[in-house]
XYZ file of C-alpha atoms in Angstrom:
348
model
C -43.887 84.625 3.459
C -41.896 81.521 4.318
C -41.342 81.100 8.010
C -38.285 79.243 9.320
C -40.303 78.064 12.261
C -43.903 77.475 13.140
C -42.812 78.344 16.651
C -42.281 81.910 15.536
C -41.466 84.820 17.754
C -44.358 84.901 20.196
C -44.960 88.243 21.746
C -44.875 86.944 25.292
C -44.876 89.004 28.413
C -45.461 88.489 32.088
C -49.043 89.547 31.607
C -51.833 89.525 34.148
C -55.591 89.329 33.855
C -57.747 92.383 34.075
C -60.339 92.538 36.847
C -63.394 90.403 36.190
C -65.511 93.464 35.502
C -63.439 94.197 32.395
C -63.016 90.651 31.155
C -65.285 88.466 29.044
C -64.599 84.748 29.001
C -65.083 84.123 25.302
C -66.487 81.082 23.646
C -64.666 79.447 20.772
C -65.828 77.333 17.868
C -63.810 74.854 15.804
C -64.671 74.116 12.173
C -62.869 71.719 9.838
C -62.630 72.346 6.094
C -61.504 69.004 4.664
C -61.419 70.197 1.066
C -58.957 72.995 1.876
C -57.158 71.033 4.603
C -57.822 73.786 7.143
C -58.998 73.942 10.750
C -60.658 77.248 11.663
C -60.799 78.289 15.337
C -62.962 81.342 16.067
C -62.828 82.938 19.529
C -64.813 85.795 20.978
C -66.402 88.153 21.590
C -63.814 90.159 23.509
C -64.309 93.645 24.966
C -60.985 95.484 24.851
C -60.621 98.485 27.196
C -58.226 101.188 26.083
C -54.716 100.940 27.508
C -52.471 104.004 27.406
C -49.153 103.727 25.580
C -46.170 102.865 27.728
C -43.146 105.120 28.140
C -40.003 104.350 26.150
C -41.917 101.886 24.003
C -41.747 99.219 26.705
C -45.129 97.736 27.409
C -46.272 97.417 30.988
C -46.101 93.686 31.492
C -49.233 93.797 33.599
C -51.236 95.738 31.038
C -52.497 92.960 28.809
C -55.966 91.483 28.537
C -55.274 87.769 28.992
C -57.868 85.208 28.019
C -58.250 81.790 29.611
C -57.003 78.794 27.634
C -59.611 77.360 25.292
C -58.967 73.642 24.840
C -59.909 71.757 21.699
C -59.099 68.491 19.927
C -57.051 68.291 16.736
C -59.262 66.241 14.363
C -56.992 64.553 11.786
C -53.818 62.520 11.301
C -51.289 64.562 9.371
C -48.846 67.445 9.530
C -49.381 71.080 10.506
C -47.765 73.365 7.938
C -48.940 76.915 8.558
C -51.393 79.413 10.018
C -53.036 82.762 9.401
C -54.714 85.098 11.885
C -57.523 87.619 11.482
C -58.820 90.139 14.041
C -62.399 91.201 13.296
C -64.850 93.746 14.678
C -68.438 93.009 15.739
C -69.566 93.211 12.102
C -66.843 90.910 10.809
C -64.682 93.663 9.328
C -60.869 93.519 9.719
C -59.240 95.280 12.678
C -55.518 96.016 13.079
C -53.524 92.922 14.005
C -51.632 95.072 16.518
C -54.598 94.739 18.892
C -53.532 91.122 19.413
C -50.444 91.309 21.577
C -49.837 87.586 21.321
C -51.493 84.268 20.621
C -50.189 80.849 21.666
C -51.218 77.344 20.629
C -50.421 74.622 23.174
C -49.996 70.881 22.675
C -50.696 69.175 26.004
C -49.711 65.750 24.643
C -46.107 66.558 23.724
C -43.383 68.229 25.759
C -40.723 70.631 24.632
C -37.240 69.527 23.651
C -35.237 71.659 26.104
C -37.809 71.987 28.901
C -40.145 69.422 30.451
C -43.145 71.705 29.890
C -46.020 71.383 27.436
C -45.164 72.050 23.802
C -45.944 75.504 22.459
C -46.940 74.340 19.010
C -46.710 77.812 17.536
C -47.567 81.355 18.315
C -47.703 84.839 16.920
C -47.101 88.302 18.241
C -47.849 91.780 17.005
C -44.817 91.642 14.714
C -45.431 88.091 13.437
C -46.628 87.546 9.904
C -48.830 84.657 8.805
C -46.596 81.670 8.167
C -46.295 78.435 6.236
C -43.541 75.971 5.465
C -42.820 73.943 2.318
C -44.702 70.669 1.870
C -41.389 68.856 2.277
C -41.638 69.331 6.054
C -44.424 69.435 8.659
C -45.195 69.183 12.365
C -46.771 65.747 12.991
C -50.114 65.689 14.796
C -52.351 62.714 15.473
C -56.138 62.836 15.543
C -57.534 63.659 19.000
C -54.378 65.481 20.109
C -55.278 67.834 22.971
C -54.561 71.437 21.998
C -55.254 74.780 23.624
C -55.291 78.428 22.540
C -54.988 81.667 24.461
C -54.728 85.302 23.464
C -53.447 88.479 25.102
C -54.826 91.776 23.847
C -53.352 95.269 24.087
C -55.570 98.077 22.857
C -53.869 101.475 22.466
C -56.474 102.883 20.066
C -57.692 105.503 22.539
C -61.140 103.978 22.986
C -62.761 100.757 24.115
C -63.460 98.253 21.336
C -66.444 95.959 21.893
C -67.211 92.624 20.266
C -63.783 91.700 18.886
C -63.367 88.250 17.346
C -60.169 86.369 16.561
C -60.107 83.838 13.729
C -57.192 81.407 13.494
C -56.843 79.189 10.435
C -54.455 76.217 10.794
C -53.330 74.511 7.578
C -52.416 70.821 7.460
C -51.269 68.067 5.118
C -53.074 64.673 5.244
C -51.353 61.428 6.237
C -51.550 60.371 2.571
C -49.231 63.230 1.567
C -46.708 61.972 -1.019
C -43.808 62.249 -0.710
C -44.013 61.972 3.048
C -42.910 65.193 4.779
C -39.951 65.232 7.129
C -41.097 65.385 10.767
C -40.134 68.712 12.376
C -40.976 70.010 15.846
C -40.758 73.461 17.409
C -37.655 74.182 19.478
C -37.658 76.979 22.057
C -34.549 78.334 23.838
C -35.000 81.141 26.383
C -32.188 83.051 28.104
C -34.181 83.393 31.323
C -36.934 80.797 31.354
C -39.040 80.433 34.499
C -41.779 77.844 34.119
C -44.954 79.128 35.748
C -43.437 82.576 36.115
C -42.019 85.372 34.023
C -39.010 85.210 31.730
C -38.383 88.967 31.856
C -35.277 90.369 33.536
C -33.695 93.694 34.484
C -31.432 95.339 31.912
C -28.668 97.461 33.494
C -27.293 100.586 31.805
C -24.743 99.992 29.063
C -23.872 96.643 27.539
C -24.920 93.385 29.188
C -25.624 89.748 28.360
C -28.022 87.093 29.639
C -27.598 83.394 28.877
C -28.884 79.892 29.558
C -27.092 76.553 29.076
C -28.765 73.236 28.288
C -27.966 69.688 27.212
C -29.824 68.410 24.183
C -31.689 65.094 24.732
C -32.053 64.134 21.039
C -29.781 64.564 18.013
C -31.121 66.226 14.909
C -30.989 69.183 12.538
C -32.068 72.760 13.161
C -33.630 73.880 9.865
C -34.209 77.541 10.631
C -34.496 80.031 13.469
C -36.042 83.334 14.422
C -36.466 84.851 17.852
C -37.595 87.703 20.032
C -35.870 90.482 21.948
C -37.021 93.693 23.616
C -35.961 97.268 22.934
C -32.226 97.922 23.362
C -31.537 94.281 22.512
C -28.987 93.734 19.751
C -28.735 89.999 19.097
C -29.764 86.526 20.231
C -27.245 83.809 19.456
C -26.764 80.055 19.923
C -23.323 78.834 20.979
C -21.553 75.498 21.383
C -20.455 75.563 25.024
C -17.637 73.073 24.499
C -16.015 74.898 21.574
C -17.234 78.451 22.167
C -18.312 78.663 18.515
C -21.330 80.783 17.589
C -23.609 78.420 15.646
C -26.230 80.941 14.557
C -27.681 84.310 15.512
C -30.703 86.523 14.822
C -30.823 90.293 15.030
C -33.739 92.744 15.287
C -34.819 95.413 12.832
C -35.314 98.759 14.563
C -37.473 101.772 13.732
C -36.211 105.357 13.789
C -36.731 105.500 17.565
C -34.705 102.363 18.235
C -37.736 100.186 18.927
C -37.766 96.564 17.776
C -40.211 96.102 14.887
C -39.301 92.570 13.797
C -36.676 89.884 14.241
C -34.359 88.459 11.640
C -34.531 84.888 10.383
C -31.859 82.391 9.533
C -32.644 79.507 7.196
C -30.249 76.590 6.900
C -32.168 75.023 4.029
C -35.333 73.084 4.699
C -34.286 70.519 2.104
C -30.629 70.462 3.085
C -28.756 69.115 6.058
C -29.556 71.981 8.399
C -27.496 72.879 11.458
C -26.441 69.667 13.166
C -27.057 69.458 16.936
C -25.985 66.446 19.017
C -27.621 64.667 21.945
C -25.681 64.927 25.191
C -23.936 68.088 23.979
C -23.962 71.408 25.841
C -25.340 74.508 24.146
C -25.910 78.088 25.270
C -28.434 80.707 24.132
C -27.225 84.276 24.712
C -28.839 87.728 24.458
C -26.888 90.972 24.151
C -28.358 94.309 25.249
C -27.091 97.871 24.935
C -29.193 100.039 27.242
C -28.507 103.662 26.360
C -31.068 105.189 28.750
C -28.618 105.445 31.649
C -31.150 103.718 33.910
C -31.922 100.116 34.780
C -34.907 98.821 32.816
C -36.761 96.812 35.450
C -38.230 93.695 33.823
C -37.466 95.373 30.508
C -35.484 92.512 29.017
C -36.570 89.316 27.334
C -34.939 87.177 24.691
C -35.218 83.784 23.131
C -34.580 81.848 19.953
C -37.134 79.598 18.278
C -36.726 77.175 15.421
C -37.811 74.060 13.610
C -35.905 70.945 14.673
C -35.874 67.715 12.679
C -34.964 64.914 15.125
C -33.012 61.936 13.808
C -35.677 59.720 15.373
C -38.941 61.377 16.427
C -39.724 58.313 18.559
C -36.835 59.332 20.849
C -38.392 62.710 21.595
C -38.754 63.078 25.380
C -42.194 61.996 26.550
C -44.613 63.981 28.700
C -44.354 62.994 32.357
C -47.489 64.290 34.136
C -45.739 63.787 37.503
C -42.757 65.947 36.558
C -42.903 68.997 38.882
C -41.998 71.371 36.026
C -44.767 69.976 33.818
C -47.206 70.127 36.750
C -46.284 73.759 37.436
C -46.683 74.627 33.771
C -50.135 73.042 33.498
C -51.276 74.648 36.764
C -50.246 78.111 35.593
C -52.041 77.571 32.279
C -55.228 76.520 34.039
C -55.098 79.680 36.166
C -54.798 82.030 33.187
C -57.421 84.753 33.095
C -58.728 83.941 36.571
C -55.955 84.552 39.084
C -53.665 87.059 37.434
C -50.895 84.474 37.617
C -48.250 84.512 34.944
C -47.077 81.462 33.062
C -44.312 80.170 30.882
C -44.341 82.855 28.224
C -42.955 82.353 24.748
C -42.610 84.597 21.785
């Protein structure tokens, strides 16, 4: 299915590592298939202890098996255009994707558009389908780009599962691709971002909103968006602060119990003009919740919007500044994943 963004809704939580006795630091292998234009990253084995279901469908943000970041080098000049994910048992047979709470791919060599933290190239959560974009667009990557991958697991099967492997296949287009794809980069907008910490927040009873304002550093076109919101969330929207106009919004699909099962998508046309955003302009990302439980949901809220952004001039994209305190805090929290129980800048 076509994805409007390689930075799809990542199932991100303020998760913490399990005690060392329950955690295996997995190895990972990287294999390139030049004929199919695919890079295959295989990580494991993982031992996944059973975790009981959470009340009200809200996962305990500490109950996730976090893995350390596995760093690897991107091998070719070209454009990333899609991914697929497989979860396998010790014999190589498919397991339910729901065991993987979330997966994130990091790009240490490029920062985000809105935040001076390392780029989250793409990610996937329990509700995220495999994704690809048309060959008319792609995320540019140079050979020897420093990438990283981490996974958080959540096993509610009722029993421990031993020897789990995750296989990630990343699809690319070569630099000789003709016609040349339009350069697009992931854009992430969180209503409560805390670099190096958690982006969850309390949701009071009844209706409430949470928002974050930012100034865009580069002009360009937003080609499509999706997002993420927790249970009792109704919408995530992007507004023009100066005019008050709602530029776009995404809404969740709920099951019969009111739980979020997937987020909507909004495509502005990957071959068209897209949604125009201007450098130096103020924008606001807003989440709306309607908590019908009558009680405050402590750390029960989260919301963000993700999309593919085509800058007018990719050379004007803000550069990584290793001395920037936000970037430093982000990298430090990533390095401490799976060893200290420290959270990090979580994205869906």
